Amino acid sequence: MKTLVCIGCPNGCELSVEEKANDILVSGNMCPKGKEFAINEIKNPVRSVTSTVKTVYEEVPRLSVRTNGEIPIKYVFPLMKLINTVEVDHPAKRGEVILKDVFHTGVDVIATSDMNYMLRGVK
Amino acid sequence: MKSLNKIKSAINKNVNGEVYLKEWHKSIILEGKVKSWDDFIKAGQIAANKGYKGVVNNMEVEGFKSPPIKAPSIKDGTLDGKKVDVLVIGGGVTGCSILRELSKWDISCLLVDKEEDVAMHASSRNDGMVHPGIEPKPGSNKARFNVEGNRLYTQIAKELDVPLNRTGSLVLFDKKILKAAFPIVDARRKKNGLDKIKLVSQSEIKKYEPYADDNVGGALFFPSTAITCPYKMTVAYGENAVMNGAEISLNTIVLSIHKEEDKIVYVETNRGKIFPKVVIDAAGCFADVIADMAGDKFFSIHPRKGEILILDKKKGRLLHSVLAKPSLTIVKGNTKGGGIVKTVDGNILVGPDAYEQPLREDFSTHMENINAIANKHFPILPGINKGDIITYFAGVRAATYEEDFIVEKSEYVENLVYAAGIQSPGFASAPAISREIERITIDVLSKMMKVKKKENFNPYRKGIPDLSLMNENDRSELIKKRPDYGVIVCRCEEISKGEIIDAINSPIPTRTIDGIKRRVRPGMGRCQGGFCMPQVLNIISKEKGIDPTKVTKKGEGSNILVSETKQSK
Amino acid sequence: MDNYDVVVLGGGPAGLAAALASNECGGKTLIIEREKLLGGILKQCIHDGFGLIRFKEKLSGPEYSGRYIDMVLEKDIDVETSTFVTEIKKQGEEFLITIVNSKYGVKKIKAKAIVLANGCRERTWRQVFIQGTRPAGIYTAGTAQYFVNMMGYLPFKKCVVLGSGDIGLIMARRLTLEGCTVEGVYEAKSTPSGLSRNIAQCLDDFSIPLHLSHTVTRVFGDDRLNAVEISKVDEKMIPIPGTEKIVECDGLVLSVGLIPENEIAESLNIKIDRKTKGPFVDQNLMTGLEGVFSCGNALHVNDLVDYVSESGEIAGENAAKYAKEHKDRKLIRMNADSKFLYAVPQYIDINSLNQKVIAYFRSRDIRDKMTVKLLYDGQVIFSRKYNKLKPPEMERITFDISKLNLKDNGEINIVMEG
């Protein structure tokens, strides 16, 4: 038996997970996402990653980004390495894909700020 | 003059350790080894004022080794071979005011300080009070310069455009003490040449300070007490000197002094050898170190530390002057016991305390002292409490065992002048000390060269405008001329980008977060720079064209940032 | 002079929502923002988890605020950024607001109603009485976040985090991802201040230890921080002598609490609740001063932006309605008992047309299996069971007062029963 804290939402349900033969029993979850989270945590834990990338604009030197889905936890630091090599050279829009299909996970890294607004605003 | 043997036996009776005495240049030198710092101080105090010129305490203390003086690491030759008429060592209020008074004369003056800015030690670490001059012993240098300095400050503040409020101060007394205290205090007032003081009855206290605790016997009101900003005053003195042709070299430490016969020929610094005609020792806690370098150490500085609390401006309305309540009697040897001060910026300041400790540059604070200051003073202004404290800091006073200022020409070195042992009320005394040093220096210099006054000396220095205090029309006009004055960077203190840029480019330019804070106050408020500090850093970086990682809090080694992110490329 | 129905002070999530709601109700609306950009602190909160209630999505801070900014810019709402309010005066029924910016210099604006959406500030290391020297390298979590996320600079190589508030936890992860070593998170309380999921995903994922009942008592280093002294604390959070240990580090991150910014409210003599550190308000989020409303983190510190937006909407809507017409209030107290840290609103205006009350509360302690009840005149008017109540997690309840026949001499009491 293992206890976990679900990170799906601010409720932070305390989950009890029990591996039985071919089944994983989860209790303590207030919603189905909790179960999904617990099973993932046992089989293949995944996380979303948020960070920033460099830009060429002096006034807005960093652009915030995130993964648009979750990636296996083992890719978190490799993804940071990858993210750190990017330099955005145009006013990216919110939601714009900055890195596509990272580590063949099907997950993209997308911009989360609107650089046009940021550049306009600081002028 | 008491015999050395008598003094020695008095010391050895009261002090743990072995102490040896000898006379040198009319002073007493203490040697040997004692158990504790308390013993060290006690020995010095016993030897003091026994008819000798000074006490030089060269004893060792068991288990204590004095740390090296903090020195800038920079080494260059920017000052090498420089010839000046006067070299001032030390950029506190004493040194800066001396530099300013000397800048009236048609001579070349250079001030050196080892720190990144002026006013880095005691001059930015005191309560900003211009004491009336009641506490110093009649006939002492302290009494003379304090009373005179107090009077001069009105004009100085006007000339240098530094806020000064002559609010007076109210000293509360318990019933029993008040009756006894008044005649003693009044007699001393007459001796020291102060203006009249007023006996305030219990029922009148609220007229002076409506929120003071009037559950006391009464109070004495000292009308001449004033409050100003000690670091702004120091900077202003320095700036006015620079405007009038004097030079200031910061990050410059004196390493040694070279004499020929009884005259200083050159002063070696980390920036090269300086050849001055006259040297002025205004080195604060290190004044005795400088004297020693000149082979003239006839006194010792023992660092006396004090801590101070600053309260939120929100509580500023509770006080408009200075409030204190002495615990026993007003005439206490070492400490004035501190009080509560309404600063010129509207905060309430509480403290300082005073305690002996061996370190000259230790500005750390301690919980027990903070608590003791609060417990001692908060009751006299019942509306304030510990939750109002926004910051606290410590300062170190440059005390001598004689407990008096040394304002004189050296007896043994022809071209060395002392402004040493300047501790409380040193800030209040600065305008008077600097004039006396000016007189002495010009006197010494006149024997070596022709000295005349400058024709174009400008005593007026304009401070950086404080837009938050301006009327709306003037403020609008100024913003129209300089839009940066309309960009508020520090929200707690309402400081604009324009004011910050002015500070960066002022006559004593600064490029540190603290230097800007001392000049125009961003970060002085309740958020302590949480919001504005990164903005100030960016402005410094832009204005000075330096990388953000090179911007420091207060000089070398105090960089705010470590490195840029995303450097893997 | 410009005249507005509603002037919103602050362009963060609360102010943006307030302006939208005011505009929706037909109020001529202006947002005054002191920074260059709208969005408030969300601009730098690049982590995700925002908007789960509002948008049913896991957004980052800039995305959440970006959506609101887009909506505001589409509407007929005036915005003044880089603009600072220096003074507000009540003149008769209206408010005279003095602003300063580069565009106008000093300018006066008139408003019928004001929404205070000033947000909050962070408690500093001085306010938790850390002693020692004053070196560089000690920053609040928000300042560190600005350095890393907005400017792209690391303020430390190896740091200690004091306080387990959410921003502290988020910054522990963020700094780790950017290559800084986080030695540990220290919390003076015996329970964490932040959400459990943040302890899981920000600390546990990176093996960053959390030390409860420990605090930083002293810092060392003359120029740059070189070490901190950690002490164990007793139940009253007083450091225990003899438990000190020194941790070498060049950084200290403070996440020791947020304080609503209410200097403007105070300048208007608006009464502040000592528990929330925000103004006392009624269910319309009107403060003690008629025509002044409060919302978001200026009202009380929220843990979810979704509730910040909600309170902004309530304040903005009611401010616009107030600007159009208003009648006298009849306020009755809503008191929370000592088991609560606080409850908002603290008053109910029984004359108000708004009879659907949204209330927020926090439990003072961690409690299992509790029932929260609202009592009026000895009767239970609302009741809900909770499996667990924790101080870091704000709870929200709604109740209808239309059928209660509240009288102006009555009061509502909120109680917790186990």
mmCIF file with all atom_site columns, C-alpha atoms in Angstrom, chain C residues 332-389:
data_model
loop_
_atom_site.group_PDB
_atom_site.id
_atom_site.type_symbol
_atom_site.label_atom_id
_atom_site.label_alt_id
_atom_site.label_comp_id
_atom_site.label_asym_id
_atom_site.label_entity_id
_atom_site.label_seq_id
_atom_site.pdbx_PDB_ins_code
_atom_site.Cartn_x
_atom_site.Cartn_y
_atom_site.Cartn_z
_atom_site.occupancy
_atom_site.B_iso_or_equiv
_atom_site.pdbx_formal_charge
_atom_site.auth_seq_id
_atom_site.auth_comp_id
_atom_site.auth_asym_id
_atom_site.auth_atom_id
_atom_site.pdbx_PDB_model_num
ATOM 1  C CA . ILE C 1 332 ? -25.906 43.057 10.345 1.00 0.00 ? 332 ILE C CA 1
ATOM 2  C CA . ARG C 1 333 ? -22.777 41.233 11.538 1.00 0.00 ? 333 ARG C CA 1
ATOM 3  C CA . MET C 1 334 ? -21.682 37.859 10.302 1.00 0.00 ? 334 MET C CA 1
ATOM 4  C CA . ASN C 1 335 ? -19.331 36.474 12.965 1.00 0.00 ? 335 ASN C CA 1
ATOM 5  C CA . ALA C 1 336 ? -17.113 33.442 12.626 1.00 0.00 ? 336 ALA C CA 1
ATOM 6  C CA . ASP C 1 337 ? -16.171 31.676 15.848 1.00 0.00 ? 337 ASP C CA 1
ATOM 7  C CA . SER C 1 338 ? -12.635 31.158 17.057 1.00 0.00 ? 338 SER C CA 1
ATOM 8  C CA . LYS C 1 339 ? -12.202 27.892 15.135 1.00 0.00 ? 339 LYS C CA 1
ATOM 9  C CA . PHE C 1 340 ? -12.013 29.989 11.983 1.00 0.00 ? 340 PHE C CA 1
ATOM 10 C CA . LEU C 1 341 ? -9.103  32.103 10.872 1.00 0.00 ? 341 LEU C CA 1
ATOM 11 C CA . TYR C 1 342 ? -11.650 34.378 9.261  1.00 0.00 ? 342 TYR C CA 1
ATOM 12 C CA . ALA C 1 343 ? -14.798 34.561 7.180  1.00 0.00 ? 343 ALA C CA 1
ATOM 13 C CA . VAL C 1 344 ? -15.726 37.070 4.471  1.00 0.00 ? 344 VAL C CA 1
ATOM 14 C CA . PRO C 1 345 ? -18.048 38.990 4.214  1.00 0.00 ? 345 PRO C CA 1
ATOM 15 C CA . GLN C 1 346 ? -18.194 40.184 7.768  1.00 0.00 ? 346 GLN C CA 1
ATOM 16 C CA . TYR C 1 347 ? -21.532 41.959 7.244  1.00 0.00 ? 347 TYR C CA 1
ATOM 17 C CA . ILE C 1 348 ? -24.806 41.344 5.447  1.00 0.00 ? 348 ILE C CA 1
ATOM 18 C CA . ASP C 1 349 ? -26.742 44.283 4.042  1.00 0.00 ? 349 ASP C CA 1
ATOM 19 C CA . ILE C 1 350 ? -30.307 43.173 4.633  1.00 0.00 ? 350 ILE C CA 1
ATOM 20 C CA . ASN C 1 351 ? -31.591 46.044 2.496  1.00 0.00 ? 351 ASN C CA 1
ATOM 21 C CA . SER C 1 352 ? -29.649 44.866 -0.527 1.00 0.00 ? 352 SER C CA 1
ATOM 22 C CA . LEU C 1 353 ? -31.324 43.324 -3.530 1.00 0.00 ? 353 LEU C CA 1
ATOM 23 C CA . ASN C 1 354 ? -28.464 40.875 -3.665 1.00 0.00 ? 354 ASN C CA 1
ATOM 24 C CA . GLN C 1 355 ? -29.732 38.061 -1.500 1.00 0.00 ? 355 GLN C CA 1
ATOM 25 C CA . LYS C 1 356 ? -27.450 35.302 -2.740 1.00 0.00 ? 356 LYS C CA 1
ATOM 26 C CA . VAL C 1 357 ? -24.465 35.466 -0.467 1.00 0.00 ? 357 VAL C CA 1
ATOM 27 C CA . ILE C 1 358 ? -21.104 34.008 -1.397 1.00 0.00 ? 358 ILE C CA 1
ATOM 28 C CA . ALA C 1 359 ? -18.912 33.582 1.642  1.00 0.00 ? 359 ALA C CA 1
ATOM 29 C CA . TYR C 1 360 ? -15.325 32.395 2.028  1.00 0.00 ? 360 TYR C CA 1
ATOM 30 C CA . PHE C 1 361 ? -13.686 31.072 5.154  1.00 0.00 ? 361 PHE C CA 1
ATOM 31 C CA . ARG C 1 362 ? -10.561 29.376 6.441  1.00 0.00 ? 362 ARG C CA 1
ATOM 32 C CA . SER C 1 363 ? -10.252 27.026 9.385  1.00 0.00 ? 363 SER C CA 1
ATOM 33 C CA . ARG C 1 364 ? -7.720  28.006 12.028 1.00 0.00 ? 364 ARG C CA 1
ATOM 34 C CA . ASP C 1 365 ? -6.472  24.423 12.421 1.00 0.00 ? 365 ASP C CA 1
ATOM 35 C CA . ILE C 1 366 ? -6.470  21.178 10.521 1.00 0.00 ? 366 ILE C CA 1
ATOM 36 C CA . ARG C 1 367 ? -9.700  19.398 11.471 1.00 0.00 ? 367 ARG C CA 1
ATOM 37 C CA . ASP C 1 368 ? -11.321 16.172 10.311 1.00 0.00 ? 368 ASP C CA 1
ATOM 38 C CA . LYS C 1 369 ? -15.005 15.571 9.862  1.00 0.00 ? 369 LYS C CA 1
ATOM 39 C CA . MET C 1 370 ? -16.456 18.935 10.711 1.00 0.00 ? 370 MET C CA 1
ATOM 40 C CA . THR C 1 371 ? -19.813 20.534 10.102 1.00 0.00 ? 371 THR C CA 1
ATOM 41 C CA . VAL C 1 372 ? -19.918 24.236 9.363  1.00 0.00 ? 372 VAL C CA 1
ATOM 42 C CA . LYS C 1 373 ? -23.185 25.894 10.296 1.00 0.00 ? 373 LYS C CA 1
ATOM 43 C CA . LEU C 1 374 ? -24.633 29.352 9.922  1.00 0.00 ? 374 LEU C CA 1
ATOM 44 C CA . LEU C 1 375 ? -26.912 30.303 12.765 1.00 0.00 ? 375 LEU C CA 1
ATOM 45 C CA . TYR C 1 376 ? -29.417 33.120 12.837 1.00 0.00 ? 376 TYR C CA 1
ATOM 46 C CA . ASP C 1 377 ? -31.582 33.726 15.834 1.00 0.00 ? 377 ASP C CA 1
ATOM 47 C CA . GLY C 1 378 ? -30.847 30.216 17.124 1.00 0.00 ? 378 GLY C CA 1
ATOM 48 C CA . GLN C 1 379 ? -31.820 28.613 13.826 1.00 0.00 ? 379 GLN C CA 1
ATOM 49 C CA . VAL C 1 380 ? -29.520 26.774 11.446 1.00 0.00 ? 380 VAL C CA 1
ATOM 50 C CA . ILE C 1 381 ? -29.777 28.562 8.100  1.00 0.00 ? 381 ILE C CA 1
ATOM 51 C CA . PHE C 1 382 ? -26.946 26.696 6.402  1.00 0.00 ? 382 PHE C CA 1
ATOM 52 C CA . SER C 1 383 ? -25.006 23.537 7.120  1.00 0.00 ? 383 SER C CA 1
ATOM 53 C CA . ARG C 1 384 ? -22.310 21.607 5.300  1.00 0.00 ? 384 ARG C CA 1
ATOM 54 C CA . LYS C 1 385 ? -20.109 18.656 6.238  1.00 0.00 ? 385 LYS C CA 1
ATOM 55 C CA . TYR C 1 386 ? -16.400 18.655 5.517  1.00 0.00 ? 386 TYR C CA 1
ATOM 56 C CA . ASN C 1 387 ? -14.115 15.634 5.521  1.00 0.00 ? 387 ASN C CA 1
ATOM 57 C CA . LYS C 1 388 ? -11.138 17.800 6.205  1.00 0.00 ? 388 LYS C CA 1
ATOM 58 C CA . LEU C 1 389 ? -10.575 21.482 6.797  1.00 0.00 ? 389 LEU C CA 1
#
